[in-house]
Short mmCIF file of C-alpha atoms in Angstrom, two decimals:
data_model
loop_
_atom_site.label_atom_id
_atom_site.label_comp_id
_atom_site.label_asym_id
_atom_site.label_seq_id
_atom_site.Cartn_x
_atom_site.Cartn_y
_atom_site.Cartn_z
CA MET A 58 140.05 -202.39 190.11
CA ASN A 59 139.19 -201.75 193.77
CA TRP A 60 135.82 -202.20 195.44
CA LEU A 61 134.83 -198.55 194.99
CA HIS A 62 135.42 -198.77 191.27
CA ARG A 63 133.49 -202.05 191.03
CA ILE A 64 130.49 -200.48 192.75
CA GLY A 65 130.64 -197.52 190.36
CA VAL A 66 130.77 -199.75 187.30
CA PHE A 67 127.85 -201.80 188.63
CA GLY A 68 125.88 -198.60 189.25
CA LEU A 69 126.55 -197.38 185.72
CA GLY A 70 125.32 -200.68 184.32
CA LEU A 71 122.20 -200.52 186.50
CA PHE A 72 121.52 -197.00 185.22
CA ALA A 73 121.82 -198.11 181.60
CA LEU A 74 119.68 -201.21 182.08
CA THR A 75 116.79 -199.29 183.67
CA SER A 76 117.20 -195.95 181.85
CA VAL A 77 114.15 -196.47 179.62
CA TRP A 78 112.56 -199.33 181.52
CA LYS A 79 111.95 -198.87 185.26
CA THR A 80 113.63 -195.58 186.05
CA ALA A 81 113.60 -195.76 189.86
CA PRO A 82 116.61 -198.16 189.99
CA GLY A 83 118.37 -195.83 187.56
CA HIS A 84 118.60 -193.16 190.26
CA ILE A 85 120.13 -195.75 192.59
CA GLY A 86 122.62 -196.65 189.86
CA ILE A 87 123.73 -193.03 189.50
CA ALA A 88 124.09 -192.72 193.28
CA LEU A 89 126.33 -195.83 193.31
CA CYS A 90 128.59 -194.18 190.73
CA LEU A 91 129.16 -190.97 192.68
CA PRO A 92 131.79 -192.16 195.24
CA ALA A 93 134.02 -193.55 192.48
CA VAL A 94 133.44 -190.41 190.42
CA ALA A 95 134.40 -188.21 193.38
CA LEU A 96 137.63 -190.13 193.88
CA ALA A 97 138.41 -189.93 190.15
CA LEU A 98 137.84 -186.17 190.24
CA TRP A 99 140.26 -185.84 193.15
CA GLN A 100 142.91 -187.87 191.35
CA ARG A 101 142.52 -185.71 188.24
CA ARG A 102 142.33 -182.38 190.05
CA ARG A 103 145.59 -181.09 188.53
CA LEU A 104 144.76 -182.08 184.95
CA PRO A 105 143.53 -179.29 182.64
CA TRP A 106 139.92 -179.34 181.53
CA ASP A 107 139.09 -179.94 177.90
CA ALA A 108 136.47 -177.95 175.99
CA ALA A 109 133.65 -180.42 176.67
CA SER A 110 134.24 -180.41 180.43
CA ALA A 111 134.46 -176.61 180.53
CA LEU A 112 131.26 -176.19 178.53
CA THR A 113 129.41 -178.71 180.69
CA ALA A 114 130.44 -176.75 183.78
CA LEU A 115 129.31 -173.52 182.12
CA VAL A 116 125.94 -175.05 181.28
CA ALA A 117 125.45 -176.17 184.90
CA LEU A 118 126.49 -172.74 186.22
CA TRP A 119 124.16 -171.04 183.74
CA LEU A 120 121.21 -173.18 184.85
CA CYS A 121 121.88 -172.30 188.49
CA ALA A 122 122.32 -168.61 187.67
CA ARG A 123 119.10 -168.51 185.62
CA TYR A 124 117.17 -170.18 188.41
CA ALA A 125 118.62 -167.72 190.96
CA LEU A 126 117.54 -164.79 188.78
CA GLN A 127 114.08 -166.30 188.56
CA THR A 128 113.74 -167.13 192.26
CA TRP A 129 115.35 -164.12 193.92
CA GLY A 130 115.46 -161.61 191.09
CA GLY A 131 111.90 -162.03 189.89
CA MET A 132 113.08 -162.34 186.27
CA ALA A 133 110.47 -164.81 185.02
CA GLU A 134 107.17 -164.91 183.20
CA PRO A 135 104.21 -164.65 185.61
CA GLY A 136 102.18 -167.85 185.70
CA LEU A 137 104.95 -170.44 185.42
CA LEU A 138 104.19 -173.54 187.50
CA THR A 139 106.63 -175.82 189.41
CA PRO A 140 109.79 -173.87 188.46
CA LYS A 141 111.95 -175.79 190.94
CA GLU A 142 111.01 -179.16 189.49
CA VAL A 143 111.65 -178.01 185.91
CA PHE A 144 115.00 -176.51 186.94
CA ILE A 145 116.03 -179.85 188.50
CA ASP A 146 114.97 -181.64 185.31
CA TRP A 147 117.42 -179.54 183.31
CA LEU A 148 120.20 -179.65 185.91
CA PHE A 149 120.03 -183.45 185.91
CA VAL A 150 121.19 -183.73 182.29
CA PRO A 151 124.81 -182.45 182.79
CA MET A 152 125.24 -185.44 185.09
CA PHE A 153 126.53 -187.26 181.99
CA ALA A 154 129.90 -185.54 182.39
CA LEU A 155 130.35 -186.98 185.88
CA LEU A 156 129.45 -190.47 184.71
CA ALA A 157 132.00 -190.13 181.90
CA ILE A 158 134.75 -189.51 184.47
CA LEU A 159 134.26 -193.01 185.94
CA PRO A 160 137.60 -194.64 185.00
CA CYS A 161 137.74 -197.23 182.24
CA GLU A 162 140.44 -198.65 180.01
CA ASP A 163 138.31 -198.89 176.87
CA PRO A 164 135.63 -196.18 176.42
CA VAL A 165 134.34 -197.79 173.22
CA ARG A 166 133.71 -201.11 174.92
CA ARG A 167 131.91 -199.31 177.74
CA LEU A 168 129.80 -197.45 175.19
CA ARG A 169 128.75 -200.69 173.53
CA ARG A 170 127.86 -202.31 176.83
CA LEU A 171 125.77 -199.34 177.94
CA TRP A 172 123.68 -199.46 174.77
CA MET A 173 123.32 -203.23 174.95
CA LEU A 174 122.05 -202.91 178.52
CA ALA A 175 119.66 -200.10 177.58
CA MET A 176 118.25 -202.17 174.70
CA LEU A 177 117.97 -205.19 176.96
CA GLY A 178 116.01 -203.28 179.59
CA PHE A 179 113.73 -201.76 176.96
CA THR A 180 113.13 -205.21 175.45
CA PHE A 181 112.24 -206.61 178.88
CA GLY A 182 109.68 -203.84 179.29
CA VAL A 183 108.08 -204.46 175.91
CA ILE A 184 108.00 -208.24 176.44
CA SER A 185 106.39 -207.85 179.87
CA TYR A 186 103.73 -205.60 178.32
CA LEU A 187 103.05 -208.11 175.54
CA TRP A 188 102.91 -210.91 178.11
CA GLN A 189 100.06 -209.08 179.84
CA ARG A 190 98.18 -207.96 176.74
CA GLY A 191 98.95 -210.76 174.31
CA LEU A 192 101.02 -210.67 171.13
CA GLY A 193 97.98 -209.95 168.98
CA VAL A 194 97.69 -206.44 170.40
CA LEU A 195 100.52 -205.42 168.07
CA TRP A 196 98.18 -205.71 165.09
CA SER A 197 95.01 -204.54 166.80
CA GLY A 198 95.27 -200.97 165.49
CA GLU A 199 95.31 -199.65 169.08
CA ARG A 200 97.81 -196.91 169.84
CA LEU A 201 100.09 -198.53 172.39
CA GLY A 202 102.23 -197.01 175.11
CA PHE A 203 103.83 -200.32 176.13
CA HIS A 204 105.56 -200.50 179.53
CA LEU A 205 105.86 -196.74 180.02
CA ASN A 206 102.23 -196.13 179.02
CA ARG A 207 103.51 -193.18 176.98
CA ALA A 208 103.51 -193.76 173.24
CA LEU A 209 105.70 -190.75 172.48
CA GLY A 210 108.71 -191.78 174.56
CA VAL A 211 108.46 -195.43 173.57
CA GLY A 212 108.40 -194.58 169.87
CA LEU A 213 111.53 -192.45 170.26
CA TYR A 214 113.51 -195.12 172.12
CA ALA A 215 112.41 -197.90 169.78
CA GLY A 216 113.39 -195.85 166.75
CA ALA A 217 116.76 -194.90 168.20
CA PHE A 218 117.56 -198.52 169.05
CA ALA A 219 116.40 -199.72 165.62
CA VAL A 220 118.52 -197.26 163.64
CA ALA A 221 121.51 -197.94 165.92
CA LEU A 222 121.23 -201.67 165.28
CA ILE A 223 120.84 -201.17 161.54
CA ALA A 224 123.82 -198.81 161.38
CA THR A 225 126.02 -201.27 163.30
CA ALA A 226 124.88 -204.34 161.35
CA ARG A 227 128.40 -204.92 160.05
CA LEU A 228 129.61 -205.35 163.63
CA TRP A 229 127.11 -207.86 164.95
CA TRP A 230 126.76 -209.66 161.61
CA SER A 231 130.51 -210.33 161.49
CA VAL A 232 130.73 -211.89 164.96
CA ALA A 233 132.81 -215.05 164.70
CA GLY A 234 132.78 -218.34 166.56
CA THR A 235 129.88 -219.99 168.33
CA LEU A 236 128.08 -216.66 168.79
CA ARG A 237 127.91 -216.00 165.07
CA TRP A 238 124.35 -217.09 164.37
CA PRO A 239 122.92 -216.20 167.80
CA ALA A 240 124.23 -212.65 167.28
CA ARG A 241 122.69 -212.45 163.82
CA ILE A 242 119.34 -213.84 164.93
CA ALA A 243 119.26 -211.54 167.97
CA GLY A 244 120.16 -208.50 165.86
CA ILE A 245 117.44 -209.14 163.27
CA ALA A 246 114.88 -209.94 165.98
CA LEU A 247 115.65 -206.74 167.93
CA ILE A 248 115.42 -204.60 164.80
CA ALA A 249 112.05 -206.15 163.96
CA LEU A 250 110.76 -205.74 167.52
CA ASN A 251 111.82 -202.10 167.78
CA LEU A 252 110.40 -201.20 164.38
CA GLU A 253 107.13 -202.90 165.33
CA VAL A 254 107.04 -200.93 168.58
CA LEU A 255 107.67 -197.70 166.65
CA LEU A 256 104.83 -198.44 164.25
CA THR A 257 102.29 -199.45 166.90
CA ALA A 258 103.15 -196.43 169.07
CA GLN A 259 101.62 -194.47 166.14
CA ASN A 260 103.61 -191.29 166.70
CA ARG A 261 103.89 -189.37 163.45
CA SER A 262 107.06 -187.54 164.46
CA THR A 263 108.88 -190.88 164.76
CA TYR A 264 107.50 -191.93 161.36
CA LEU A 265 108.93 -188.73 159.89
CA ALA A 266 112.23 -189.15 161.72
CA LEU A 267 112.63 -192.72 160.47
CA ALA A 268 111.80 -191.66 156.90
CA ILE A 269 114.36 -188.83 157.00
CA VAL A 270 117.09 -191.09 158.41
CA ALA A 271 116.33 -193.76 155.79
CA ALA A 272 116.34 -191.20 152.98
CA GLY A 273 119.62 -189.78 154.24
CA ALA A 274 121.21 -193.23 154.37
CA VAL A 275 120.10 -193.99 150.80
CA ALA A 276 121.33 -190.61 149.58
CA ILE A 277 124.76 -191.15 151.17
CA ALA A 278 125.02 -194.66 149.70
CA VAL A 279 124.11 -193.38 146.21
CA TRP A 280 126.56 -190.49 146.51
CA ARG A 281 129.40 -192.80 147.50
CA THR A 282 128.58 -195.16 144.64
CA LEU A 283 128.55 -192.32 142.11
CA ARG A 284 131.92 -191.12 143.34
CA ASN A 285 133.40 -194.56 142.63
CA ARG A 286 131.88 -195.98 139.46
CA ASN A 287 133.85 -199.21 139.80
CA ALA A 288 132.42 -199.93 143.27
CA ARG A 289 130.01 -202.82 143.56
CA PRO A 290 128.06 -203.83 146.66
CA GLY A 291 129.53 -206.89 148.33
CA GLN A 292 127.53 -210.03 148.92
CA ARG A 293 127.32 -209.41 152.66
CA ARG A 294 126.06 -205.86 152.25
CA LEU A 295 123.57 -206.91 149.60
CA ALA A 296 122.29 -209.75 151.81
CA LEU A 297 121.86 -207.41 154.76
CA GLY A 298 120.01 -204.92 152.57
CA LEU A 299 117.62 -207.55 151.27
CA ILE A 300 116.95 -208.90 154.76
CA GLY A 301 116.29 -205.38 156.03
CA ALA A 302 113.93 -204.60 153.15
CA LEU A 303 112.05 -207.85 153.78
CA VAL A 304 111.66 -207.18 157.51
CA ALA A 305 110.55 -203.58 156.91
CA GLY A 306 108.05 -204.66 154.27
CA LEU A 307 106.49 -207.32 156.48
CA LEU A 308 106.18 -204.95 159.43
CA LEU A 309 104.69 -202.17 157.35
CA ALA A 310 102.20 -204.54 155.75
CA GLY A 311 101.02 -205.70 159.16
CA ASN A 312 100.47 -202.13 160.36
CA LEU A 313 99.52 -200.41 157.12
CA ASP A 314 95.97 -199.52 158.14
CA ALA A 315 97.04 -197.94 161.44
CA VAL A 316 99.82 -195.94 159.78
CA GLN A 317 97.51 -194.70 157.03
CA LYS A 318 94.86 -193.60 159.54
CA ARG A 319 97.39 -191.63 161.58
CA ILE A 320 98.70 -189.86 158.47
CA GLU A 321 95.28 -189.26 156.87
CA HIS A 322 93.96 -187.81 160.12
CA GLU A 323 96.04 -184.67 159.66
CA ARG A 324 96.12 -184.39 155.88
CA GLY A 325 92.90 -182.40 155.60
CA THR A 326 93.97 -180.08 158.39
CA ILE A 327 97.31 -179.38 156.72
CA GLN A 328 95.51 -178.63 153.46
CA THR A 329 93.31 -176.09 155.26
CA VAL A 330 96.39 -174.42 156.77
CA LEU A 331 98.03 -174.14 153.36
CA THR A 332 94.96 -172.75 151.60
CA ASP A 333 93.12 -170.67 154.23
CA GLY A 334 95.77 -170.01 156.86
CA LEU A 335 96.45 -171.27 160.37
CA ASP A 336 93.68 -169.29 162.05
CA ALA A 337 91.02 -170.91 159.84
CA ALA A 338 92.12 -174.47 160.62
CA PRO A 339 90.44 -176.52 163.38
CA ALA A 340 92.23 -177.75 166.49
CA ALA A 341 94.40 -180.75 165.65
CA SER A 342 97.82 -182.07 166.55
CA VAL A 343 99.63 -180.14 163.82
CA THR A 344 97.71 -176.87 164.20
CA VAL A 345 98.02 -176.83 167.98
CA ARG A 346 101.78 -177.19 167.65
CA LEU A 347 101.96 -174.43 165.06
CA ARG A 348 99.98 -172.12 167.33
CA LEU A 349 102.18 -172.86 170.33
CA TRP A 350 105.32 -172.26 168.27
CA ARG A 351 103.92 -169.01 166.90
CA TYR A 352 103.22 -167.81 170.44
CA VAL A 353 106.78 -168.58 171.59
CA LEU A 354 108.27 -166.70 168.64
CA GLN A 355 105.94 -163.75 169.22
CA ARG A 356 106.98 -163.57 172.87
CA PHE A 357 110.70 -164.09 172.19
CA PRO A 358 111.52 -160.35 171.95
CA ASP A 359 110.23 -159.87 175.52
CA ALA A 360 113.18 -161.82 176.98
CA PRO A 361 115.64 -162.64 174.18
CA LEU A 362 118.83 -163.19 176.20
CA LEU A 363 117.70 -164.74 179.49
CA GLY A 364 114.42 -166.32 178.43
CA HIS A 365 111.19 -166.44 180.41
CA GLY A 366 112.38 -168.87 183.08
CA PHE A 367 111.84 -172.46 184.13
CA GLY A 368 108.36 -173.82 184.69
CA ASP A 369 105.22 -175.51 183.45
CA VAL A 370 103.51 -173.21 180.90
CA LYS A 371 100.00 -174.62 181.30
CA ASP A 372 98.51 -171.50 182.89
CA ILE A 373 100.30 -169.23 180.41
CA ILE A 374 98.92 -171.13 177.42
CA ASP A 375 95.42 -171.06 178.93
CA ARG A 376 95.79 -167.33 179.59
CA ASP A 377 97.33 -166.13 176.33
CA VAL A 378 96.72 -168.72 173.61
CA ARG A 379 93.50 -170.60 174.33
CA PRO A 380 91.23 -167.52 174.25
CA VAL A 381 92.44 -166.47 170.79
CA ALA A 382 93.35 -169.75 169.08
CA ALA A 383 91.70 -173.15 168.72
CA LEU A 384 93.23 -175.74 171.06
CA ASN A 385 91.94 -179.20 171.89
CA GLU A 386 89.40 -179.08 174.70
CA GLY A 387 90.47 -180.84 177.88
CA GLU A 388 94.09 -181.10 176.72
CA ARG A 389 96.76 -179.85 179.13
CA TYR A 390 99.59 -178.00 177.39
CA ASP A 391 102.41 -177.80 179.90
CA GLN A 392 105.11 -177.37 177.22
CA VAL A 393 105.27 -176.08 173.65
CA HIS A 394 105.92 -179.42 171.91
CA ASN A 395 109.30 -178.39 170.52
CA SER A 396 112.52 -179.01 172.43
CA TYR A 397 114.39 -176.21 170.68
CA LEU A 398 111.71 -173.57 171.20
CA GLN A 399 111.17 -174.80 174.76
CA THR A 400 114.86 -174.16 175.46
CA LEU A 401 114.68 -170.76 173.79
CA TRP A 402 111.55 -169.87 175.78
CA GLY A 403 112.98 -170.84 179.16
CA GLN A 404 116.68 -169.99 178.81
CA GLY A 405 116.89 -167.46 176.00
CA LEU A 406 119.73 -167.07 173.55
CA ILE A 407 122.38 -167.52 176.24
CA GLY A 408 121.16 -170.92 177.40
CA THR A 409 120.35 -172.11 173.89
CA ALA A 410 123.81 -171.11 172.64
CA LEU A 411 125.51 -172.96 175.51
CA TRP A 412 123.55 -176.17 174.89
CA ILE A 413 124.28 -175.99 171.14
CA ALA A 414 127.97 -175.34 171.77
CA LEU A 415 128.20 -178.31 174.15
CA SER A 416 126.51 -180.62 171.64
CA LEU A 417 128.77 -179.48 168.80
CA VAL A 418 131.94 -179.92 170.86
CA LEU A 419 130.92 -183.45 171.87
CA ILE A 420 130.21 -184.34 168.24
CA ARG A 421 133.48 -182.75 167.11
CA ASP A 422 135.47 -184.75 169.65
CA ALA A 423 133.79 -187.98 168.56
CA VAL A 424 134.55 -187.33 164.88
CA ARG A 425 138.14 -186.39 165.61
CA ALA A 426 138.75 -189.47 167.74
CA ALA A 427 137.30 -191.67 164.99
CA ARG A 428 139.82 -190.47 162.41
CA THR A 429 142.56 -192.66 163.87
CA ASP A 430 140.48 -195.42 165.45
CA ARG A 431 138.81 -198.11 163.36
CA GLN A 432 136.40 -199.12 166.13
CA ARG A 433 135.09 -195.59 166.49
CA GLN A 434 134.83 -195.17 162.72
CA MET A 435 132.47 -198.14 162.58
CA LEU A 436 130.27 -196.54 165.25
CA LEU A 437 130.00 -193.13 163.56
CA PRO A 438 127.10 -194.13 161.25
CA ALA A 439 125.11 -195.22 164.31
CA MET A 440 125.96 -191.95 166.04
CA TRP A 441 124.75 -189.85 163.12
CA ALA A 442 121.62 -191.97 162.66
CA VAL A 443 120.57 -191.79 166.32
CA LEU A 444 121.32 -188.06 166.52
CA ALA A 445 119.36 -187.34 163.35
CA PHE A 446 116.41 -189.44 164.48
CA THR A 447 116.32 -187.74 167.89
CA ALA A 448 116.79 -184.27 166.38
CA VAL A 449 113.76 -184.68 164.12
CA TRP A 450 111.65 -186.00 167.01
CA ALA A 451 112.69 -183.00 169.13
CA VAL A 452 111.14 -180.64 166.59
CA PHE A 453 107.70 -181.91 167.60
CA ASP A 454 108.01 -182.67 171.30
CA TYR A 455 109.74 -182.06 174.63
CA ARG A 456 109.57 -184.55 177.49
CA LEU A 457 112.39 -183.68 179.88
CA SER A 458 109.87 -183.74 182.73
CA HIS A 459 109.75 -187.54 182.37
CA PRO A 460 112.57 -189.44 184.11
CA ASP A 461 113.00 -191.83 181.19
CA MET A 462 113.60 -188.88 178.86
CA ARG A 463 116.17 -187.38 181.23
CA PHE A 464 117.96 -190.72 181.39
CA PHE A 465 117.84 -191.11 177.61
CA SER A 466 119.32 -187.62 177.24
CA ILE A 467 122.11 -188.55 179.65
CA LEU A 468 122.72 -191.78 177.74
CA LEU A 469 123.04 -189.89 174.44
CA LEU A 470 125.44 -187.26 175.79
CA LEU A 471 127.44 -189.85 177.73
CA SER A 472 127.77 -191.91 174.54
CA LEU A 473 129.14 -188.91 172.65
CA ARG A 474 131.56 -188.20 175.48
CA LEU A 475 132.84 -191.79 175.55
CA LEU A 476 133.13 -191.87 171.78
CA GLY A 477 135.29 -188.76 171.89
CA GLN A 478 137.63 -189.94 174.65
CA ARG A 479 140.88 -190.78 172.91
CA GLU A 480 142.72 -192.34 175.81
CA SER A 481 141.91 -194.35 178.88
CA THR A 482 140.71 -192.34 181.85
CA GLY A 483 142.87 -194.53 184.03
CA ARG A 484 142.07 -196.92 186.81
CA LEU A 485 141.40 -196.24 190.45
CA ARG A 486 144.12 -197.37 192.79
#
């Protein structure tokens, strides 16, 4: 390992540590990786590209082409704000493919370290917030944004880390030697902390995502048990299940009033939508989202292939939606609160298809690599859990304009890429 490689590895670790904590050093970390990445690209210049690399390049080329059509061809919806900034937000995400080229002998070990660093940085942020506000604020009923001062993003990251830790419990619970009990205590403590953060962030989309992931895990466990009638849960698995149920019960009991208020707040509105229709319902979180989604689908035929272009949609919503539909007064709607529809709105069927194809290829590679690798097989449940949790959250929001969300997106795609790398990428000479 030469000095250039060491700097790149350090930069990658710095990026992971600060990805959802203090994002400014994360940009420095990525910059430190680039020289080593450039050298690795030169050394691999004669190697054929795989499907994931080709699709990532196509996505980047598509983003540039769509922005060129918008800037010089005038092919965009009038009223879009800050198109250059939104274009850069999107173009930043394919950076994961460059970071994956950074040579390493064991992609799985690198994957684990990146997530451990990301969890560590997130934990530092939460602890620093609690140090300032006091531990009692967790049970105050206040909707907390923690270190990012944004409840939505914090709830997503906390939920993703919690389900990842739960899905990999067999790994950290089975650590041997002197680290056995420290690893177990740290694992349980981090799960409890992240679940508590998710609850006190009071974001209903993360509640729903967690419920769906939990229901899916139970359904899979029941299905596997029914397939093998002679199977009985082992003592270790039973103990982990009981500990998890106890932790979840204690956390929910401590935040029951806040959770109930957040859910009850929208129940009457949903009932009005079901009985009298969307137009008769007052402005609320759920109805505003439904109205924004309806507008996007109504406008889809105007630009089905290329989309309406990059940009903040605040002026468009104020122009086309607010005069005819009830929206919250004083609220700024710069996006449509749905990552899938936001992609369809800005990039059309072409861009949406490319992003879906890239995601599916990365998942396919990870599953294929896990068929012959025990370490990867044990990480697949965490992969599915985190992807499912994030996918449900994405139905209700879109936050790529925030640097922490861009970094989290890079971390997810980079993790899939590393999980699907069968062999070592080599070492720099």
